[in-house]
PDB file of C-alpha atoms in Angstrom:
ATOM      1  CA  MET A 250      98.107  23.807 302.236  1.00  0.00           C
ATOM      2  CA  SER A 251      98.995  27.214 302.664  1.00  0.00           C
ATOM      3  CA  ASP A 252      96.537  29.879 303.808  1.00  0.00           C
ATOM      4  CA  ARG A 253      97.073  33.451 302.247  1.00  0.00           C
ATOM      5  CA  ILE A 254      96.797  36.198 304.338  1.00  0.00           C
ATOM      6  CA  TYR A 255      95.122  39.625 303.768  1.00  0.00           C
ATOM      7  CA  ARG A 256      95.806  42.972 305.107  1.00  0.00           C
ATOM      8  CA  LEU A 257      93.072  45.614 305.857  1.00  0.00           C
ATOM      9  CA  SER A 258      93.352  47.152 302.279  1.00  0.00           C
ATOM     10  CA  ASP A 259      92.854  43.776 300.455  1.00  0.00           C
ATOM     11  CA  VAL A 260      89.904  43.016 302.738  1.00  0.00           C
ATOM     12  CA  ILE A 261      88.449  46.358 302.069  1.00  0.00           C
ATOM     13  CA  GLN A 262      89.090  45.669 298.369  1.00  0.00           C
ATOM     14  CA  ARG A 263      87.585  42.056 298.453  1.00  0.00           C
ATOM     15  CA  THR A 264      84.329  43.049 300.671  1.00  0.00           C
ATOM     16  CA  GLY A 265      83.574  46.331 298.914  1.00  0.00           C
ATOM     17  CA  VAL A 266      82.999  48.037 302.539  1.00  0.00           C
ATOM     18  CA  SER A 267      84.855  50.973 304.311  1.00  0.00           C
ATOM     19  CA  ARG A 268      87.427  50.424 306.892  1.00  0.00           C
ATOM     20  CA  SER A 269      85.118  51.844 309.662  1.00  0.00           C
ATOM     21  CA  THR A 270      82.375  49.207 308.641  1.00  0.00           C
ATOM     22  CA  ILE A 271      84.793  46.390 309.021  1.00  0.00           C
ATOM     23  CA  TYR A 272      85.701  47.543 312.375  1.00  0.00           C
ATOM     24  CA  ASN A 273      82.019  47.865 313.403  1.00  0.00           C
ATOM     25  CA  TRP A 274      81.169  44.493 312.359  1.00  0.00           C
ATOM     26  CA  ILE A 275      84.098  43.078 314.090  1.00  0.00           C
ATOM     27  CA  LYS A 276      83.104  44.847 317.277  1.00  0.00           C
ATOM     28  CA  SER A 277      79.635  43.318 316.799  1.00  0.00           C
ATOM     29  CA  ASN A 278      80.787  39.954 315.924  1.00  0.00           C
ATOM     30  CA  ASN A 279      79.713  40.329 312.461  1.00  0.00           C
ATOM     31  CA  PHE A 280      82.880  39.794 310.726  1.00  0.00           C
ATOM     32  CA  PRO A 281      85.977  37.448 311.490  1.00  0.00           C
ATOM     33  CA  ALA A 282      88.577  39.204 313.965  1.00  0.00           C
ATOM     34  CA  PRO A 283      92.050  39.727 312.558  1.00  0.00           C
ATOM     35  CA  ARG A 284      95.178  38.212 313.777  1.00  0.00           C
ATOM     36  CA  ARG A 285      97.957  40.244 314.854  1.00  0.00           C
ATOM     37  CA  LEU A 286     101.352  39.974 313.262  1.00  0.00           C
ATOM     38  CA  GLY A 287     103.635  42.292 315.249  1.00  0.00           C
ATOM     39  CA  LYS A 288     102.701  45.412 317.276  1.00  0.00           C
ATOM     40  CA  ARG A 289     100.813  47.348 314.342  1.00  0.00           C
ATOM     41  CA  LEU A 290      99.965  44.569 311.825  1.00  0.00           C
ATOM     42  CA  LEU A 291      96.510  43.014 311.597  1.00  0.00           C
ATOM     43  CA  VAL A 292      95.764  40.447 308.906  1.00  0.00           C
ATOM     44  CA  TRP A 293      92.986  37.874 308.242  1.00  0.00           C
ATOM     45  CA  SER A 294      93.229  34.286 307.084  1.00  0.00           C
ATOM     46  CA  GLU A 295      92.076  33.563 303.427  1.00  0.00           C
ATOM     47  CA  ALA A 296      89.754  30.662 305.089  1.00  0.00           C
ATOM     48  CA  ASP A 297      88.066  33.147 307.570  1.00  0.00           C
ATOM     49  CA  LEU A 298      87.323  36.008 305.030  1.00  0.00           C
ATOM     50  CA  GLU A 299      86.147  33.321 302.095  1.00  0.00           C
ATOM     51  CA  SER A 300      83.969  31.580 304.917  1.00  0.00           C
ATOM     52  CA  TRP A 301      82.336  34.746 305.877  1.00  0.00           C
ATOM     53  CA  LEU A 302      81.823  36.058 302.282  1.00  0.00           C
ATOM     54  CA  GLU A 303      80.233  32.840 301.250  1.00  0.00           C
ATOM     55  CA  ALA A 304      77.871  33.012 304.283  1.00  0.00           C
ATOM     56  CA  GLN A 305      77.122  36.558 303.067  1.00  0.00           C
ATOM     57  CA  LEU A 306      75.653  35.125 299.661  1.00  0.00           C
ATOM     58  CA  SER A 307      72.193  34.200 299.466  1.00  0.00           C
ATOM     59  CA  PRO A 308      71.418  30.627 297.785  1.00  0.00           C
ATOM     60  CA  CYS A 309      70.533  32.181 294.657  1.00  0.00           C
ATOM     61  CA  GLU A 310      73.711  33.920 294.334  1.00  0.00           C
ATOM     62  CA  LEU A 311      75.682  30.816 295.052  1.00  0.00           C
ATOM     63  CA  ILE A 312      73.638  29.028 292.044  1.00  0.00           C
ATOM     64  CA  LYS A 313      74.340  31.989 290.071  1.00  0.00           C
ATOM     65  CA  ASN A 314      77.989  32.051 290.637  1.00  0.00           C
ATOM     66  CA  ASP A 315      78.243  28.199 290.249  1.00  0.00           C
ATOM     67  CA  LEU A 316      76.686  28.688 286.995  1.00  0.00           C
ATOM     68  CA  GLN A 317      78.762  31.497 285.845  1.00  0.00           C
ATOM     69  CA  ASN A 318      82.053  29.419 286.843  1.00  0.00           C
ATOM     70  CA  THR A 319      80.767  26.555 284.714  1.00  0.00           C
ATOM     71  CA  LEU A 320      80.106  28.520 281.812  1.00  0.00           C
ATOM     72  CA  GLU A 321      83.422  30.162 282.009  1.00  0.00           C
ATOM     73  CA  ALA A 322      85.042  27.063 282.331  1.00  0.00           C
ATOM     74  CA  ARG A 323      83.556  25.727 278.982  1.00  0.00           C
ATOM     75  CA  GLY A 324      84.358  28.984 277.400  1.00  0.00           C
ATOM     76  CA  THR A 325      80.673  30.315 276.826  1.00  0.00           C
ATOM     77  CA  SER A 326      78.587  33.000 278.566  1.00  0.00           C
ATOM     78  CA  ASP A 327      74.796  33.462 279.083  1.00  0.00           C
ATOM     79  CA  GLU A 328      75.243  37.185 278.208  1.00  0.00           C
ATOM     80  CA  GLY A 329      73.832  38.425 275.093  1.00  0.00           C
TER      81      GLY A 329
END
């Protein structure tokens, strides 16, 4: 199984927060630390990022996301 890696720009897009917020969260141990690939390149593993994102969602949001995924898989929607 291959684990995709994300650069900072990808992490910013996935989380919707700024670079400084990500680094502040890392400093306070509230966000997964990146891995260093070379002297200047920092990356995050998909597994680490997904685990963090799932931990941030409330149980109600998880249920809503599961329902939405089920509806999309069936080709239906609860909107409208």
